[in-house]
Short mmCIF file of C-alpha atoms and ligand atoms in Angstrom, two decimals:
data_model
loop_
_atom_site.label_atom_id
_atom_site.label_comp_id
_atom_site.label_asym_id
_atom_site.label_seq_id
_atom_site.Cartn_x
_atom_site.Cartn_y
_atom_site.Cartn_z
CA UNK V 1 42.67 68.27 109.78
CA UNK V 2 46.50 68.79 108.46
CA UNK V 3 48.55 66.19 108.39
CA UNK V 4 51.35 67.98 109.27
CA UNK V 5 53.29 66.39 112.49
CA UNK V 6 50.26 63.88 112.20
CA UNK V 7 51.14 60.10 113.02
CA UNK V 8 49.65 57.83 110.69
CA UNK V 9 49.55 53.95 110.65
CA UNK V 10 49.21 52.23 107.23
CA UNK V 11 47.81 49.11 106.92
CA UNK V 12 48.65 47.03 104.12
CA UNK V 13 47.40 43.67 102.84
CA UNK V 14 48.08 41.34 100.06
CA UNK V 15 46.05 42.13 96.64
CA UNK V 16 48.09 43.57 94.06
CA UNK V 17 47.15 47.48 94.88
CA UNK V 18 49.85 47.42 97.89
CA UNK V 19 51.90 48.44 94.99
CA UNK V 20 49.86 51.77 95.21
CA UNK V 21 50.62 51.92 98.98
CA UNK V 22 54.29 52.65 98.33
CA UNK V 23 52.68 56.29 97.00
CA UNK V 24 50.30 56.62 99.83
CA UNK V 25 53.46 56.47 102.01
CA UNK V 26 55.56 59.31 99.86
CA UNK V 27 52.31 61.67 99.42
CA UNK V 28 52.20 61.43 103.16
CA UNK V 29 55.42 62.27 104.23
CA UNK V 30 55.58 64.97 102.20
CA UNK V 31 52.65 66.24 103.65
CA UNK V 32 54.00 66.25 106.64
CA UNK V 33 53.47 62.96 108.49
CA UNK V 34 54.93 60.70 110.34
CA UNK V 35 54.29 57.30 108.50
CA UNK V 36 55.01 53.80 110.06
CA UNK V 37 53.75 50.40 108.13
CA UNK V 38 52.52 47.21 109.07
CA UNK V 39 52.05 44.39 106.87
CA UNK V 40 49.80 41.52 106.82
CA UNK V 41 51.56 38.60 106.08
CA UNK V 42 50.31 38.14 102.65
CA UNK V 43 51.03 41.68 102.03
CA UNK V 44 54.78 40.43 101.39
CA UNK V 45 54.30 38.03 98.50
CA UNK V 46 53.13 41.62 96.36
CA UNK V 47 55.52 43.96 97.76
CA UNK V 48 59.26 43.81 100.08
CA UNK V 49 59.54 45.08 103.28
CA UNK V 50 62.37 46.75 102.27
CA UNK V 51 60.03 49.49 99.97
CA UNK V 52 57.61 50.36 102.89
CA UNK V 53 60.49 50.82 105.26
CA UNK V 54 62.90 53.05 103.02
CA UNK V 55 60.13 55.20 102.38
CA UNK V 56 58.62 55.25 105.66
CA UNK V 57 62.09 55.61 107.40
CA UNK V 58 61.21 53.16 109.95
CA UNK V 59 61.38 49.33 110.26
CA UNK V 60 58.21 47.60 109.08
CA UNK V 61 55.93 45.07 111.44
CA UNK V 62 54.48 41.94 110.02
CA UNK V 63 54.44 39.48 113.06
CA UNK V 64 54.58 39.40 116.54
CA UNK V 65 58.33 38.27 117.31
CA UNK V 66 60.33 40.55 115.32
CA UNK V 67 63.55 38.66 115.65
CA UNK V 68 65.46 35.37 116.73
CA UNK V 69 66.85 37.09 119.71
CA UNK V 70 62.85 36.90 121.52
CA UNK V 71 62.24 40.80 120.56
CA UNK V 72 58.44 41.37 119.40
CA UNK V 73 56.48 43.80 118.42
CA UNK V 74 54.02 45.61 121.04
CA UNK V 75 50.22 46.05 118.77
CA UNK V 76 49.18 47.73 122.05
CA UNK V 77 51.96 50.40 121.49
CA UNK V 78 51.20 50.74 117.87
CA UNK V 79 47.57 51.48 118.14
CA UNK V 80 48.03 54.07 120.56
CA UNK V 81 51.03 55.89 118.79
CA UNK V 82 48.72 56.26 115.49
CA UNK V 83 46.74 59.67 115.42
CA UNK V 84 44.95 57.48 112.12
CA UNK V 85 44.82 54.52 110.94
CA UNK V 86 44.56 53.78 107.40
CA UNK V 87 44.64 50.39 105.87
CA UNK V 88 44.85 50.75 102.14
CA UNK V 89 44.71 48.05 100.05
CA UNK V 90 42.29 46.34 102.60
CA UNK V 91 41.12 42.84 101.47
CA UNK V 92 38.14 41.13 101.45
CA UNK V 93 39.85 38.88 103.87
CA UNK V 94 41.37 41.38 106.03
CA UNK V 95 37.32 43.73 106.27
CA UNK V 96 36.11 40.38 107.16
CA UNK V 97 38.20 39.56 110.21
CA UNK V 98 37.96 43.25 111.66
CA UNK V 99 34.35 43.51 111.35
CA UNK V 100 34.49 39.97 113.59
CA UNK V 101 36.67 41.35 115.82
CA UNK V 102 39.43 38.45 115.03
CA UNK V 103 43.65 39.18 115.72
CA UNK V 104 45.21 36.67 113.97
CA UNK V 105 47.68 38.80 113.01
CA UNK V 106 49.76 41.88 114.04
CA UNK V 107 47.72 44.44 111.68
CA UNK V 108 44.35 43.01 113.27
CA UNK V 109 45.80 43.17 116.67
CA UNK V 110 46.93 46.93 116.22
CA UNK V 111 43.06 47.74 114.95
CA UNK V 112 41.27 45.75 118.06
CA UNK V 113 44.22 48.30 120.27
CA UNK V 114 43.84 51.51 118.39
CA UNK V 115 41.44 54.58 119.83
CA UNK V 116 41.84 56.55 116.84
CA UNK V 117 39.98 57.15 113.78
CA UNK V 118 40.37 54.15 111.65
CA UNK V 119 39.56 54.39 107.87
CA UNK V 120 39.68 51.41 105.30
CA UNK V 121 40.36 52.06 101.52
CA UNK V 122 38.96 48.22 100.30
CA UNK V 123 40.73 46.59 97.05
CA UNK V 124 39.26 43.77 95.43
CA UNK V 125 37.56 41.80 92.28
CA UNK V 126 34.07 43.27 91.63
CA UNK V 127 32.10 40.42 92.45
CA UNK V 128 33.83 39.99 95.75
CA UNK V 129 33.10 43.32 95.95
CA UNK V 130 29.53 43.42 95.40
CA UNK V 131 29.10 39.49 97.57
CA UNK V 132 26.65 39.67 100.30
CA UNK V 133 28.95 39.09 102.60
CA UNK V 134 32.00 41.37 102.27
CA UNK V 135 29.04 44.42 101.93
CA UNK V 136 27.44 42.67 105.10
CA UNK V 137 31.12 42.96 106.69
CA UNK V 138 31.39 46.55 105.41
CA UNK V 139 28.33 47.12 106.76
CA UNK V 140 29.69 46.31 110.35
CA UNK V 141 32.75 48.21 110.44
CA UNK V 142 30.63 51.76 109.13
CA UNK V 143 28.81 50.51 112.55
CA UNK V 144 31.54 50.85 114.50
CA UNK V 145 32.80 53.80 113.58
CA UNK V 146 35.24 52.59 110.64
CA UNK V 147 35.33 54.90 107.59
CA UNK V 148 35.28 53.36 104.05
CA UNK V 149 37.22 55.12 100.98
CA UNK V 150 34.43 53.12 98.43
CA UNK V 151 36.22 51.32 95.92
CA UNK V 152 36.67 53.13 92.53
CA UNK V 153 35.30 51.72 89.03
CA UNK V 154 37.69 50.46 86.51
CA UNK V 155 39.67 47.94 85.32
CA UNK V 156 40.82 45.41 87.96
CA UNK V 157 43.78 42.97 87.80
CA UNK V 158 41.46 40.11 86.76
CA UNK V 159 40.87 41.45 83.68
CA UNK V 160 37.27 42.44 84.71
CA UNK V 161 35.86 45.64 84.37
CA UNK V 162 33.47 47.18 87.38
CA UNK V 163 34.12 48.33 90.97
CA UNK V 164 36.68 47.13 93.06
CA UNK V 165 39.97 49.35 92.71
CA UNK V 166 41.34 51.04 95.38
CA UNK V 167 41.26 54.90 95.49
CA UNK V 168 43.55 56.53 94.18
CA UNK V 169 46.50 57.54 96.70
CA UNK V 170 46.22 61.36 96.09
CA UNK V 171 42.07 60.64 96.34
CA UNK V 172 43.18 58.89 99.86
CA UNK V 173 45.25 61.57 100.82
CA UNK V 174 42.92 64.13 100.45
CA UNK V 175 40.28 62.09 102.48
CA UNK V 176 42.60 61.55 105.41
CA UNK V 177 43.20 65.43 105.31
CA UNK V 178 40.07 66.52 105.73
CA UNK V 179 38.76 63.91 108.57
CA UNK V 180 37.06 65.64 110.82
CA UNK V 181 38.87 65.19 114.53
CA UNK V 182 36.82 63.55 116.74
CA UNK V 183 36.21 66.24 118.82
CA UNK V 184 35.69 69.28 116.59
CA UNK V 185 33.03 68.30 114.32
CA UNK V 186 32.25 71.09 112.37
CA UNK V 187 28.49 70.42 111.79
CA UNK V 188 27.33 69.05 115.34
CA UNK V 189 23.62 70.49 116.24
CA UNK V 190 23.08 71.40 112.50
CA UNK V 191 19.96 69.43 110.40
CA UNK V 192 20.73 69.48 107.10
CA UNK V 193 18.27 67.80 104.23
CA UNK V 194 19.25 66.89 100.85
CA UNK V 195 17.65 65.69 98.07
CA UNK V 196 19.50 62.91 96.00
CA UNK V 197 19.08 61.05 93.21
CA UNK V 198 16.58 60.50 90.01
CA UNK V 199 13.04 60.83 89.79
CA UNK V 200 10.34 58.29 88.12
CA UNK V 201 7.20 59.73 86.65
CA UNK V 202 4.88 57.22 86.21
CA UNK V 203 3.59 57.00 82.60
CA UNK V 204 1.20 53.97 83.40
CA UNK V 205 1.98 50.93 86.23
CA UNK V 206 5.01 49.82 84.33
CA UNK V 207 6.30 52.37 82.28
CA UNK V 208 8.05 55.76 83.51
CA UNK V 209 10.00 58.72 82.85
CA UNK V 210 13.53 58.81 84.43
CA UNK V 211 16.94 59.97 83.88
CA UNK V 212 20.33 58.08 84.41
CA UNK V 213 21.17 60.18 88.33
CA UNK V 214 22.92 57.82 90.40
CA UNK V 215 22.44 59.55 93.23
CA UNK V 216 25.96 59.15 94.18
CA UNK V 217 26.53 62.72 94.60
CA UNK V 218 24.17 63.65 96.89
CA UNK V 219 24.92 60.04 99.41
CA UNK V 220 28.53 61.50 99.43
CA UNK V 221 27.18 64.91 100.36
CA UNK V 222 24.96 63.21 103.21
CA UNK V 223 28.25 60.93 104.25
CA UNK V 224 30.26 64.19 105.08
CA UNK V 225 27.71 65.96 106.52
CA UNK V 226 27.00 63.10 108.56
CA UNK V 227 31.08 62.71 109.56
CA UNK V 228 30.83 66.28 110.64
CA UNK V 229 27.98 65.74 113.06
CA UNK V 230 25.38 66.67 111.62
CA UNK V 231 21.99 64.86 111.53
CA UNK V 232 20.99 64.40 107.89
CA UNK V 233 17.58 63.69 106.21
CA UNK V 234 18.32 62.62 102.83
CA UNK V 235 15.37 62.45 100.52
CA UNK V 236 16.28 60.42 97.48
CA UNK V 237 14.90 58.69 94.14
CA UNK V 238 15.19 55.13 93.03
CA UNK V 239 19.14 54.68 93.39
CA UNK V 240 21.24 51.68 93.98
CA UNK V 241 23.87 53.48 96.34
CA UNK V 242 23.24 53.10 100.27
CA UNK V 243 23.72 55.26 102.96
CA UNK V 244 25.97 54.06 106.12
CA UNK V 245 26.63 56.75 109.08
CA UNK V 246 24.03 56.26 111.40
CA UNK V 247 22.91 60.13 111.41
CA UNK V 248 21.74 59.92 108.11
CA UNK V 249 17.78 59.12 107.93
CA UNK V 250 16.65 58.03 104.53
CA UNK V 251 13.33 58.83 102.97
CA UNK V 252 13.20 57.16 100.15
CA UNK V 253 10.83 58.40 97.08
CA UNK V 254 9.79 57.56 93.73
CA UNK V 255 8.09 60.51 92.26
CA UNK V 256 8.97 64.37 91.96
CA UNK V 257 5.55 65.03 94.25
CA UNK V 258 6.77 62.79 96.31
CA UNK V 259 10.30 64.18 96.92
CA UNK V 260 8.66 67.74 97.03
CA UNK V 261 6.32 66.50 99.86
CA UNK V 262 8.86 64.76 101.75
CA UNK V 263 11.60 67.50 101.41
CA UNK V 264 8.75 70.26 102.74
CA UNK V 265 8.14 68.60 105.74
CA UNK V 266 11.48 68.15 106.68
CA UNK V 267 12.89 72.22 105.13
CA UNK V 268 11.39 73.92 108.37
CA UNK V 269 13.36 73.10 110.84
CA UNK V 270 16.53 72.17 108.72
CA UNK V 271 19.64 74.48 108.75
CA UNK V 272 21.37 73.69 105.53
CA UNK V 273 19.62 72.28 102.53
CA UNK V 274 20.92 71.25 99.42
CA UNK V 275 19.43 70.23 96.06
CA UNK V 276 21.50 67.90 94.36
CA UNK V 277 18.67 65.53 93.15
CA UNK V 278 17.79 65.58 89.13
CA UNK V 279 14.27 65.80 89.24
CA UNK V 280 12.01 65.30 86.66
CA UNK V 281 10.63 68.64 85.42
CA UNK V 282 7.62 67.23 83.33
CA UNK V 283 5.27 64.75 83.90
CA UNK V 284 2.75 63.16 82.53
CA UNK V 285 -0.30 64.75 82.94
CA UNK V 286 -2.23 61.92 83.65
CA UNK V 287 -1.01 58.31 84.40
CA UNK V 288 -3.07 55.38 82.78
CA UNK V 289 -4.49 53.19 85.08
CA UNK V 290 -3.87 50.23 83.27
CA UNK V 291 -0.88 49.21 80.65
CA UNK V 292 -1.13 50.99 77.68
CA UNK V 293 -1.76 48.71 74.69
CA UNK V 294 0.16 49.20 71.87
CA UNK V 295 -3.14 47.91 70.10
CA UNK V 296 -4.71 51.05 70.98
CA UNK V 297 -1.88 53.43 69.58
CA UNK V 298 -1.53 52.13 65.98
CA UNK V 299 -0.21 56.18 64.55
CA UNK V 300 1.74 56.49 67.73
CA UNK V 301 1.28 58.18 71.37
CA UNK V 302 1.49 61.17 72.16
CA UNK V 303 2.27 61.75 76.05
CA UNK V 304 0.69 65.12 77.54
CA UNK V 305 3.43 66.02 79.90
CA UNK V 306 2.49 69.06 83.07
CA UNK V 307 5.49 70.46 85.02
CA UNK V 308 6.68 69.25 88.08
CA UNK V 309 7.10 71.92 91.38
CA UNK V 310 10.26 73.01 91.58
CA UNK V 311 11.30 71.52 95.05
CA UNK V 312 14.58 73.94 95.14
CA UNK V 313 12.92 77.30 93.95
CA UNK V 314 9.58 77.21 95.96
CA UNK V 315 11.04 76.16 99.71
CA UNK V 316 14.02 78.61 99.01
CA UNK V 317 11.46 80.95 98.29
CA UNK V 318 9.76 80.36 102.32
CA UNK V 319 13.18 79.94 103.87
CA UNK V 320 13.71 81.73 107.04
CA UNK V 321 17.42 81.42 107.68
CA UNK V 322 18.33 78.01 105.82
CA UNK V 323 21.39 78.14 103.88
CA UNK V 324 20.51 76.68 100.34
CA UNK V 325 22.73 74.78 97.60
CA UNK V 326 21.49 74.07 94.30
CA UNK V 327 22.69 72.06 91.56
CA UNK V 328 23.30 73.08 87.48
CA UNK V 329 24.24 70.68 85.59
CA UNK V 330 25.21 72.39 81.80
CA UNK V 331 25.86 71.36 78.66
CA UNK V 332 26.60 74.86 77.28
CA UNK V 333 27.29 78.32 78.75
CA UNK V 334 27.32 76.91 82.12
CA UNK V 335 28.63 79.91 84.36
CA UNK V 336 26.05 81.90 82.62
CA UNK V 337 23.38 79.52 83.30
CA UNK V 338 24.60 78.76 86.71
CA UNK V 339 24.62 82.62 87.87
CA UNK V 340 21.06 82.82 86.37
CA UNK V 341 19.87 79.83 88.47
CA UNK V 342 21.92 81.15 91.99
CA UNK V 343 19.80 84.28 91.43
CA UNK V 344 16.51 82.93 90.12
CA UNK V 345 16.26 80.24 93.28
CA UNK V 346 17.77 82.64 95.65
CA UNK V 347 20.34 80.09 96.36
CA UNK V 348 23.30 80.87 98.80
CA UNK V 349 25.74 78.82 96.57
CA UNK V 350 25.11 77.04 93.14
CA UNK V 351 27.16 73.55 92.36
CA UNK V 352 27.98 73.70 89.03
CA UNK V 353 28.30 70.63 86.41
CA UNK V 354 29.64 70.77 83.25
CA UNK V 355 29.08 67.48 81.55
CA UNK V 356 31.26 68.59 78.50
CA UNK V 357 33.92 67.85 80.78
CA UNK V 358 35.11 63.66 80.71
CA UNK V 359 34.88 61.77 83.80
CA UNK V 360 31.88 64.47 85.16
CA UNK V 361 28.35 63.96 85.62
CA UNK V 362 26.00 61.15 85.77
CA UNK V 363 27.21 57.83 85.93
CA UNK V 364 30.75 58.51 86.75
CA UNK V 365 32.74 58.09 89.78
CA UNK V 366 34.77 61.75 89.68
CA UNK V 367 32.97 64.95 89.18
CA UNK V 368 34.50 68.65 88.02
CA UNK V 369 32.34 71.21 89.89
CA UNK V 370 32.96 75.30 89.82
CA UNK V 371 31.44 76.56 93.14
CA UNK V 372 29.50 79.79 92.68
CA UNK V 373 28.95 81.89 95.80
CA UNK V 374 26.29 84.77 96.28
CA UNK V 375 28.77 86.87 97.13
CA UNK V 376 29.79 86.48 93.32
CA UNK V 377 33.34 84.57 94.27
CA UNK V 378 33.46 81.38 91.64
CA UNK V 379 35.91 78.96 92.43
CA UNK V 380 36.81 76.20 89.74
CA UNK V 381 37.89 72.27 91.34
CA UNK V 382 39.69 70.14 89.42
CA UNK V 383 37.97 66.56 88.07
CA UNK V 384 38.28 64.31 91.52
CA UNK V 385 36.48 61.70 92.78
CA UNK V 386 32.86 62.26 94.12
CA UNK V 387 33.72 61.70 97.92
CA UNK V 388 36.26 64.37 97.44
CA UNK V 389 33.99 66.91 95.76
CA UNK V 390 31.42 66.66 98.35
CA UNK V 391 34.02 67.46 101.28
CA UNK V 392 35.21 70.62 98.93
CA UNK V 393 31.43 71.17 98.97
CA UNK V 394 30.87 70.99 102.54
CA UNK V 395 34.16 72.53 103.52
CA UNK V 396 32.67 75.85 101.18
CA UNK V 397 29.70 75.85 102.82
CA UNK V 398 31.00 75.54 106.18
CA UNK V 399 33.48 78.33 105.48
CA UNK V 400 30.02 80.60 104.33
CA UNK V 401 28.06 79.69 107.26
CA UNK V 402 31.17 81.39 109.26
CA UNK V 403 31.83 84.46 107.06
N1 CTP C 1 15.31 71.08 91.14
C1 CTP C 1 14.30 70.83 92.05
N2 CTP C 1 13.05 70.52 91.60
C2 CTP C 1 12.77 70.45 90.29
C3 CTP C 1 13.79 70.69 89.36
C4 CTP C 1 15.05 71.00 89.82
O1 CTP C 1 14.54 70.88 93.26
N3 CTP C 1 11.54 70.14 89.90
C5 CTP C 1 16.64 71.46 91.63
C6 CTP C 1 17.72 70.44 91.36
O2 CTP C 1 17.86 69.53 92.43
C7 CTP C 1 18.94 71.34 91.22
C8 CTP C 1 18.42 72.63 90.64
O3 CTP C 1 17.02 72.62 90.97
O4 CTP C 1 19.51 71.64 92.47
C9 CTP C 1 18.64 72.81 89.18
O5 CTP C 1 17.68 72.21 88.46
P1 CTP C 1 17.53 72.35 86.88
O6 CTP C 1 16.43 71.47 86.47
O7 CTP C 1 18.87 72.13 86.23
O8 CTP C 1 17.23 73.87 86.70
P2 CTP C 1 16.08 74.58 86.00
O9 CTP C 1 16.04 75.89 86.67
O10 CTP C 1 14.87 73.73 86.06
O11 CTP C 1 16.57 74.84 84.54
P3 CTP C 1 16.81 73.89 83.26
O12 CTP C 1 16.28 72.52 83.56
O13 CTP C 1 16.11 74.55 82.19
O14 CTP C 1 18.31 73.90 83.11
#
């Protein structure tokens, strides 16, 4: 949806990415909104009052009284003014009240008052990041409808290096303009499968042929789809990324056969299906029941590798309406490669990867994708985080299905 004329509530607590907030608040006005800011407490020791409410134009709430003379601030009042909530930096401390439903404060009294979307952009130090408990807390609020801007990787203030910074403002920007409204999903009734993730081809019980997929493409794919209402079956490899919208059934899978099998059964009655696993196009041809000995193997070993199926070309090859997606990922002479593949698969749009690019690929956070159409219309994104990608993805799609 536009933000234009849009009335958005920021949250902000105390960790030292409020600073970034003061962004969030300019990149939202200019897009449109109208922007008013409460603080937690603790959100004052990193940044003034005074910042949020210049920019925002409006006086800023921390606590309940708002003056000597008795006045207070109404939360009720607040959480039904906001069209969206956003709370960007949100704390450890902050996720785990929420998801516990506490309102010890004015910010966590607005959120247990508010009927509109509410989305959470978490900020902290990796390890608090990764605890049990915070990802048991996040956990809770996906549950309940909260929407969670992952943290990015990076550099954090501790002088650690790993997951835990908040997204970028412009990256939460973007998100908050394309949230779906509640009411106009643009994917309800639709099934869509998609294959995420690596493959592991067993070379004996302990040994195996991989590659480094995180997988984190395709989850962000499924996340969307899922926010749009559709019900997603997403078939994926070993990975160490989760799913979190309840619509999104998991299957998970180890081998390429095993993905293929699993994707077939679920292709015929899906709507939309889209490829964006890296599967393992050889195998070996026979896996050793036992632990190879290196013993045995004194001038080396030679490993008799078969081809997989192609999961993508052969059920785009029995599809009776689906709309398919496939993934290239290119070192070199990617369009040309790409255009081949679109045609070769019958695909209705090819995803295009160019790993030459920094920042793009496997293993990163931010992928730069040109979108290549059937029609022959290419369109060429700039590098952006994943989450991002996969709602330009969906949104080109969506636009297709309509055409
Ligand atoms: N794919 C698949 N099953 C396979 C191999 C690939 O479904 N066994 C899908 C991928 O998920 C991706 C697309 O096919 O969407 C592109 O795969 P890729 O391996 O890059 O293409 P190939 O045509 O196999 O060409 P090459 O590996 O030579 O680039």
């Amino acid at each position: 949806m536009s933000l234009q004329g849009k009335k958005v509530l920021l949250g902000v607590c105390g960790g030292i990415a409020a600073y970034k907030s003061a962004v969030l608040v300019r990149l939202l006005i200019k897009a449109g909104a109208e922007v008013r800011v409460i603080m937690t407490p603790s959100a004052r020791e990193f940044v003034g009052t005074v910042t949020f409410a210049t920019l925002s134009k409006h006086p800023v709430a921390v606590d309940f009284v708002a003056g000597p003379d008795g006045s207070w601030n109404n939360h009720v009042e607040y959480g039904l003014w906001a069209d969206i909530i956003v709370v960007a930096p949100a704390t450890a401390n902050t996720i785990a009240r929420y998801a516990h439903g506490l309102c010890d404060n004015f910010l966590l009294a607005t959120l247990l008052s508010a009927r509109c979307p509410v989305v959470f952009a978490p900020a902290m130090d990796l390890d608090m990041w990764k605890h049990p408990a915070t990802q048991r807390n996040i956990d809770l609020l996906r549950a309940s409808g909260v929407q969670i801007i992952s943290p990015a990787d990076g550099e954090l203030a501790s002088g650690l290096t790993g997951t835990g910074r908040m997204e970028e403002p412009d990256a939460i920007l973007q998100y908050l303009a394309h949230l779906p409204h509640p009411e106009n999903k643009r994917l309800n009734g639709k099934k869509v499968l998609i294959t995420a993730g690596p493959t592991y081809e067993a070379i004996d019980p302990v040994r195996f042929i991989g590659n480094h997929s995180s997988g984190k493409m395709g989850f962000a794919l499924a996340e969307v789809c899922a926010r749009e209402g559709a019900i997603v079956t997403l078939v994926h490899g070993p990975v160490h990324v989760r799913a979190s919208h309840p619509n999104i059934h998991t299957v998970p899978v180890v081998s390429a056969r095993e993905m293929f099998d699993a994707a077939s059964t679920a292709f015929a009655t899906c709507d939309i299906f889209i490829a964006a696993a890296a599967v393992a196009d050889f195998t070996p041809a026979d896996t050793a029941e036992q632990k190879i000995k290196k013993e045995n193997s004194d001038t080396g070993l030679t490993l008799h590798l078969k081809k997989t199926t192609d999961i993508l070309g052969t059920l785009s090859a029995q599809k009776t309406g689906q709309f398919i997606v496939g993934f290239a990922l290119e070192t070199e002479n990617g369009l040309q490669h790409a255009q081949e593949k679109l045609q070769r698969k019958q695909l209705d749009m090819c995803v295009l990867n160019q790993t030459s690019d920094t920042g793009a690929g496997f293993g990163y956070d931010t992928n730069k994708i040109s979108l290549l159409h059937k029609t022959g219309a290419i369109v060429n994104f700039e590098l952006k985080p994943k989450a991002v990608v996969a709602q330009d993805i969906v949104d080109h799609i969506i636009q297709a299905l309509h055409a």
